[in-house]
Short mmCIF file of C-alpha atoms in Angstrom, two decimals:
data_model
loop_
_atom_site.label_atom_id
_atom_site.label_comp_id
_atom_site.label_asym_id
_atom_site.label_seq_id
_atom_site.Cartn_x
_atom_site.Cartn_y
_atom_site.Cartn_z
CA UNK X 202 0.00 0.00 0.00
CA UNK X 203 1.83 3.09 -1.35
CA UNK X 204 0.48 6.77 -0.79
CA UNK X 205 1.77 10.43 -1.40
CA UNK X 206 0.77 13.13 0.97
CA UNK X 207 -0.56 16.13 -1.00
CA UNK X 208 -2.01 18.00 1.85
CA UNK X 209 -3.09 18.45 5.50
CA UNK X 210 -7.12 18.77 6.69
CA UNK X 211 -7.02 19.32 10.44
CA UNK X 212 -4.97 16.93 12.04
CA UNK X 213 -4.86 14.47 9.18
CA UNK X 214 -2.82 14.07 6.47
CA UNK X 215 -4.57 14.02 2.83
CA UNK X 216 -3.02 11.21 0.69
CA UNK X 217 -3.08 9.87 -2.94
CA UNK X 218 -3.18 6.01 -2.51
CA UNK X 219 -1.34 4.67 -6.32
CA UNK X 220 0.56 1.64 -8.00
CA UNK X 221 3.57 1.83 -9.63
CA UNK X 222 4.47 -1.44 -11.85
CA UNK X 223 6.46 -2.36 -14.62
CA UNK X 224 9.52 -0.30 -16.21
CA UNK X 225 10.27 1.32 -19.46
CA UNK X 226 8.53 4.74 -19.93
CA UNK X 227 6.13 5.70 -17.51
CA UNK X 228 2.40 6.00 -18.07
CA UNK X 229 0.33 8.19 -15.77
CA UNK X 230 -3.39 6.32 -15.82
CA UNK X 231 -6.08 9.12 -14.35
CA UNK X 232 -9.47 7.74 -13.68
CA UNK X 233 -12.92 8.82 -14.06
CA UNK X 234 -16.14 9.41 -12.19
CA UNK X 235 -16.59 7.94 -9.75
CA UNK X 236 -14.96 4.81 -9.96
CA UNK X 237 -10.99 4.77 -8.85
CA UNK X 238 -7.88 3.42 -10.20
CA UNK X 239 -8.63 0.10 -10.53
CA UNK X 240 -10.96 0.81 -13.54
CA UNK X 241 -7.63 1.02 -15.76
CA UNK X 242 -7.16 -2.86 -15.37
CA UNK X 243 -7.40 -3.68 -18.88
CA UNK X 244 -5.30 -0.80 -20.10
CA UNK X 245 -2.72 -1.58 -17.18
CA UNK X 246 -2.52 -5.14 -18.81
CA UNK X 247 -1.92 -4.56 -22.56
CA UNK X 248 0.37 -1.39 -21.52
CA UNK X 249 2.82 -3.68 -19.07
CA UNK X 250 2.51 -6.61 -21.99
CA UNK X 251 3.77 -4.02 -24.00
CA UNK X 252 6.91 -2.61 -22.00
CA UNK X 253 5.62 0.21 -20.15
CA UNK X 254 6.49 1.49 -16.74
CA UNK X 255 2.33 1.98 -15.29
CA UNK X 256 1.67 4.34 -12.43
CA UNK X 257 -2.14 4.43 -11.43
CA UNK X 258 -3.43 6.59 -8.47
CA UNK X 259 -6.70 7.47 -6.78
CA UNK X 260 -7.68 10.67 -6.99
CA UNK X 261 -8.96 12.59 -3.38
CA UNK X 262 -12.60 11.91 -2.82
CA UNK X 263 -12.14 8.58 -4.56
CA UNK X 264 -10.96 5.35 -4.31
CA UNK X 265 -8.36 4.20 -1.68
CA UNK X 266 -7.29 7.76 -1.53
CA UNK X 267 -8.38 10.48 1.71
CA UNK X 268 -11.59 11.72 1.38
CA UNK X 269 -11.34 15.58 2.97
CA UNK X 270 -14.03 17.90 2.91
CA UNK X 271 -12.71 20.14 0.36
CA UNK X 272 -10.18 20.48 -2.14
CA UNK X 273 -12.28 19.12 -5.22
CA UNK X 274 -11.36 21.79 -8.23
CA UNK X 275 -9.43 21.43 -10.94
CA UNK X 276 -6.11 23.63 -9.95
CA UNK X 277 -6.32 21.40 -6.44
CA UNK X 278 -6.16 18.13 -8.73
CA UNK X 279 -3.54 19.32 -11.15
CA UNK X 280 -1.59 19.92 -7.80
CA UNK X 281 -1.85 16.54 -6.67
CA UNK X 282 -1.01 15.24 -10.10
CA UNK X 283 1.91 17.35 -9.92
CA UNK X 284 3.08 16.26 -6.48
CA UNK X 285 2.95 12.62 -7.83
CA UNK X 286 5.31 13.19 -10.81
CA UNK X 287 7.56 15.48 -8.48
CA UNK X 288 7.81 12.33 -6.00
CA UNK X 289 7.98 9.74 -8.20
CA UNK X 290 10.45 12.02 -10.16
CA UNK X 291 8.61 10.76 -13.43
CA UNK X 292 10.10 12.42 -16.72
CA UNK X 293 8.91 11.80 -20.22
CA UNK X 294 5.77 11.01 -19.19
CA UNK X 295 2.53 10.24 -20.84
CA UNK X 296 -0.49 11.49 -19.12
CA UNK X 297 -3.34 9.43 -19.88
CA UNK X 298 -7.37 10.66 -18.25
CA UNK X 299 -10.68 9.59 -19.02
CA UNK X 300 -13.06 11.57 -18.40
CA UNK X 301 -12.82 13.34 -15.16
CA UNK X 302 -9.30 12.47 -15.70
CA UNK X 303 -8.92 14.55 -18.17
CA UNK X 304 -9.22 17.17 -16.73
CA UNK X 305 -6.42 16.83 -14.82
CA UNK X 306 -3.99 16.28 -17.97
CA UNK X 307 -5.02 19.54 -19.77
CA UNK X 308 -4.80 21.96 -16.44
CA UNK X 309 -1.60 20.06 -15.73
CA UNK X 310 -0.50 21.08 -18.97
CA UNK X 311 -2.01 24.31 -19.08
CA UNK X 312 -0.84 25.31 -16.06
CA UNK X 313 2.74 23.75 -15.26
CA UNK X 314 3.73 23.31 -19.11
CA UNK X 315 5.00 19.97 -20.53
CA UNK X 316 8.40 19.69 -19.23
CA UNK X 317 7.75 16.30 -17.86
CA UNK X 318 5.49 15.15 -20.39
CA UNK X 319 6.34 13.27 -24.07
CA UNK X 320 2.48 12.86 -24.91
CA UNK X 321 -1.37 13.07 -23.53
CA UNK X 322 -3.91 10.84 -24.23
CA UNK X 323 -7.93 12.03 -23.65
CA UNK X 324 -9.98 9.54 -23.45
CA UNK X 325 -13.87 9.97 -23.35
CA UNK X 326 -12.55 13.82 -22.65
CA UNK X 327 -14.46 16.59 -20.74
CA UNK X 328 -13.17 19.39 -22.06
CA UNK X 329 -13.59 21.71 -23.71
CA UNK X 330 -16.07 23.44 -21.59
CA UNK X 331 -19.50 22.11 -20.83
CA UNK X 332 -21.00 25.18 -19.30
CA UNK X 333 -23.61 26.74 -21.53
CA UNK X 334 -22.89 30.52 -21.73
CA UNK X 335 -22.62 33.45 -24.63
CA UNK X 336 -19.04 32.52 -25.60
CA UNK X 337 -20.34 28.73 -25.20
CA UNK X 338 -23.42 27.94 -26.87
CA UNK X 339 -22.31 24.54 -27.67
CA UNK X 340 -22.21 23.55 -23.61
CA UNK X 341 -24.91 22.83 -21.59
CA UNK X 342 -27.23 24.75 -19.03
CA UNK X 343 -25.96 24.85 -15.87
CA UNK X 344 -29.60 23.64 -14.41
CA UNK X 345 -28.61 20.42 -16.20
CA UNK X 346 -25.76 19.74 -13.65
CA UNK X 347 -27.84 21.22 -10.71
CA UNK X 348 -30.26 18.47 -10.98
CA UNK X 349 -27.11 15.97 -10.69
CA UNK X 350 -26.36 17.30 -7.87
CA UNK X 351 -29.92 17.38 -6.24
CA UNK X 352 -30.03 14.04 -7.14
CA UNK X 353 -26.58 13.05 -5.37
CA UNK X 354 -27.49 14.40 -2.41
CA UNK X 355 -31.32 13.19 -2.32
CA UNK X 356 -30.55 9.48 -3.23
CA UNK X 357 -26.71 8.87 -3.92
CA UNK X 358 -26.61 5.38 -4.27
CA UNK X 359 -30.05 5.80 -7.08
CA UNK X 360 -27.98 8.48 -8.78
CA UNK X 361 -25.18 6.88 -9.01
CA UNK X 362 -26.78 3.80 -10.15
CA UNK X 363 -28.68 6.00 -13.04
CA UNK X 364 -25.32 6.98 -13.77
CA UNK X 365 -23.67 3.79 -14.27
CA UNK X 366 -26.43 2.38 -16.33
CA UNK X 367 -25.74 5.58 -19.03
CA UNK X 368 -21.75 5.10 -18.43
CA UNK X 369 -22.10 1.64 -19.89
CA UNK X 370 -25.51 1.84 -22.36
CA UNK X 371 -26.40 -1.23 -20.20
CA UNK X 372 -29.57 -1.11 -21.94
CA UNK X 373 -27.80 -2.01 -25.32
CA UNK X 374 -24.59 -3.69 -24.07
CA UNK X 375 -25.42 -5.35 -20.91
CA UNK X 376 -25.20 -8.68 -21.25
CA UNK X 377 -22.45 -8.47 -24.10
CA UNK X 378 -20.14 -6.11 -23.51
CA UNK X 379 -20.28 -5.73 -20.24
CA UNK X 380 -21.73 -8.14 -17.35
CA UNK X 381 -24.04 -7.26 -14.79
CA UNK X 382 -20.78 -8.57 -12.48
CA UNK X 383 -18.54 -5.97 -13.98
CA UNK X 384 -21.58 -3.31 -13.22
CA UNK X 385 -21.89 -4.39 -10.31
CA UNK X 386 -18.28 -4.18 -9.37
CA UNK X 387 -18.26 -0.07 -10.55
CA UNK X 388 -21.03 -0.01 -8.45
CA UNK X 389 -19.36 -1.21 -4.87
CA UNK X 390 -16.38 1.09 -5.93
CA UNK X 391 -18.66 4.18 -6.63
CA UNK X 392 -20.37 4.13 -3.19
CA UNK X 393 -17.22 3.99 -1.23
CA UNK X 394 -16.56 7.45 -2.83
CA UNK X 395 -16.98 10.52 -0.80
CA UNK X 396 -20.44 11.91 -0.65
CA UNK X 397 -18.71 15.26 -0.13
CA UNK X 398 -16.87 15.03 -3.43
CA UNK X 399 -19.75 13.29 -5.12
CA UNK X 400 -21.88 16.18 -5.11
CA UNK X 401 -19.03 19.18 -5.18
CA UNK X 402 -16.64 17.48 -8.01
CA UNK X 403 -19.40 18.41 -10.30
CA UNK X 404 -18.92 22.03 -10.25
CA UNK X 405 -15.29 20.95 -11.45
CA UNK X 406 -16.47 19.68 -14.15
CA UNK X 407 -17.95 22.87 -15.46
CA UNK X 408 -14.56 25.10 -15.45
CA UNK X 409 -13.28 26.31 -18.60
CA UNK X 410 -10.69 24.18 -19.88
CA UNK X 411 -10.23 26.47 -23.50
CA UNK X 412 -7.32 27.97 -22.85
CA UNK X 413 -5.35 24.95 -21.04
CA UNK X 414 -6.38 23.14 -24.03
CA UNK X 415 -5.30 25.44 -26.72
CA UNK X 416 -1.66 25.83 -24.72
CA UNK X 417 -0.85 22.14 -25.04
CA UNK X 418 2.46 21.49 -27.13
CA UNK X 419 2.88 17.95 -27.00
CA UNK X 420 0.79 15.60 -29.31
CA UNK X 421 -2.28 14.02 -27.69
CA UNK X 422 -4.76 11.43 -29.17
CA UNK X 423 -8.57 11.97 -28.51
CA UNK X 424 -10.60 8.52 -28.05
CA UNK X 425 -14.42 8.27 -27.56
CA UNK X 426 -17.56 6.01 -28.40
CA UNK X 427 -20.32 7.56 -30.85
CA UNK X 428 -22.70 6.15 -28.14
CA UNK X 429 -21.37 8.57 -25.41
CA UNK X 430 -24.58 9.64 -23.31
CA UNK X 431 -21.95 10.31 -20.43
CA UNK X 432 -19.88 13.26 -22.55
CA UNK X 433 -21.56 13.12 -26.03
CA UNK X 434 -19.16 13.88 -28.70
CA UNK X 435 -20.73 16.87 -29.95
CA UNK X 436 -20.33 18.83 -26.79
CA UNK X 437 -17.01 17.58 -25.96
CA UNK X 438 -14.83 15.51 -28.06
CA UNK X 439 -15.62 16.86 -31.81
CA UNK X 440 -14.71 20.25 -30.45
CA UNK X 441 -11.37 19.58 -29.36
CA UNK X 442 -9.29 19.02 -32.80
CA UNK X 443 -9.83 22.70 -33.43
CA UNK X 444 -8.04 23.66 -30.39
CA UNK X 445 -5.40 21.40 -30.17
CA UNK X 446 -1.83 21.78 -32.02
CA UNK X 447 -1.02 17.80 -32.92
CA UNK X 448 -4.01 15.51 -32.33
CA UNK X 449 -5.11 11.95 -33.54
CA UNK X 450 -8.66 12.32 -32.83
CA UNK X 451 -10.79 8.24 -32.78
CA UNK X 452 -14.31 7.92 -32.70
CA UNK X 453 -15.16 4.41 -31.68
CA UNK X 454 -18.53 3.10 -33.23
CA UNK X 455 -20.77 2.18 -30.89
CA UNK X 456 -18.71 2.49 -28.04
CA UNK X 457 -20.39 4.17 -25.10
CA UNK X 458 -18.66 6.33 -21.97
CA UNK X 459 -16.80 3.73 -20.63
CA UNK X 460 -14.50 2.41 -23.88
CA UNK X 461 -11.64 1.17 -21.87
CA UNK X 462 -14.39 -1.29 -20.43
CA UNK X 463 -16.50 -2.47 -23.20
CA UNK X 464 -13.89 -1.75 -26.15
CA UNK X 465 -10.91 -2.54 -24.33
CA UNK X 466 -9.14 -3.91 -27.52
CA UNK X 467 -9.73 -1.08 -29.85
CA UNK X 468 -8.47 1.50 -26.98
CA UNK X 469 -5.26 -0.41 -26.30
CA UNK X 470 -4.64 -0.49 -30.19
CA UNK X 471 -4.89 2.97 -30.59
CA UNK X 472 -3.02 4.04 -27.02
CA UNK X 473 0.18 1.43 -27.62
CA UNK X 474 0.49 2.73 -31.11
CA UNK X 475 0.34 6.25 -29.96
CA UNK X 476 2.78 5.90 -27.51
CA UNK X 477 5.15 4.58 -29.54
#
């Protein structure tokens, strides 16, 4: 059991719990919502298979990791990512997020440059910027997200359930690609998140990540299902080429939020072959 401190809350130390296997260059895996680390495990596979040092970690709120009361922005996660390489002393790095977690790898970049990192991979990305406003009529209104939130904090474990069910299209690939065990599983790992960061990581998710985005000088590959109900495509993904310097942008047909899951194969392709 291996953890990081990137903080204090009282009289208790805040810690990233992570992994660290393999060697060769190192891959940075960053989860998503709400799950935890342990949702790279078919990525983590094919990437050590393939000669790469993997480094997984659970972000605050989440997972293994301490679950303060506060601390759940984007510039406070881009810290703790930072902390991690600075510890590890990680160089030519590949950051790699999904969803949530990729929001981490473009204020990272945005905001402490690339001198660490070789490449970025966004899978089933966030950004650009969701929020619906005059400069942003391709986002989303911001009632949208306040009825997540009501819904968090009436019923978590029924929201989070809803949530899972879109993550996954369970009512077109359950049974196929993806069991009602492996639902299940996301499940048990979602509800030992904490309710505090539940509810307040999705205001995070609503910052503007436009200029971080446009800033990033390293090449980065863009991977997402057509079927995305989580992040559709058209708000977040198909925006993203325009911004972004050197891209390889993948749709994957079919595929829904959670690709590394239920496409497993086709992601690993395209993220060994990017890396090189």
């Amino acid at each position: 059991m291996a953890y990081i401190k990137v903080g204090e809350e009282n009289s208790t130390d805040i810690e990233l719990y992570y992994e660290d296997h393999g060697t060769g260059r190192p891959v940075v895996l960053i989860h998503g919502f709400p799950l935890s680390g342990r949702s790279w495990e078919k990525q983590e596979a094919a990437l050590l298979d393939a000669g790469h040092r993997v480094i997984t970690y659970d972000r605050r709120g989440f997972g293994r990791s301490s679950q303060p009361a506060g601390g759940y922005d984007y510039d406070t996660f881009a810290g703790d990512l930072d902390t991690l390489l600075e510890t590890l002393e990680l160089d030519d790095v590949t950051l790699v997020g999904f969803s949530m977690g990729t929001g981490e790898v473009v204020r990272y970049l945005g905001t402490r440059g690339s001198a660490r990192v070789r490449r970025a991979a966004l899978l089933g990305p966030l950004g650009p910027f969701l929020r619906k406003t005059d400069d942003n009529p391709e986002g989303v209104e911001t009632a949208f997200f306040e009825g997540i939130k009501s819904a968090i904090r009436a019923d978590r474990p029924a929201a989070i359930k809803s949530f899972l069910d879109n993550f996954y299209n369970m009512d077109v690939l359950g049974g196929t690609l993806v069991s009602d065990s492996a639902w299940q599983d996301s499940f048990n790992v979602a509800l030992g998140a904490s309710p505090i960061a539940a509810v307040t990581c999705v205001d995070a998710w609503l910052e503007d990540f436009r200029d971080n985005i446009a800033s990033i000088d390293v090449p980065v590959l863009v991977v997402q299902g057509d079927a995305d109900r989580i992040l559709p495509p058209p708000v977040t993904g198909n925006r993203l080429p325009a911004l972004l310097r050197d891209v390889r942008h993948v749709q994957i047909e079919g595929g829904p939020h959670a690709i590394g899951w239920t496409h497993a194969e086709q992601v690993n392709q395209e993220l060994i072959a990017f890396l090189g």
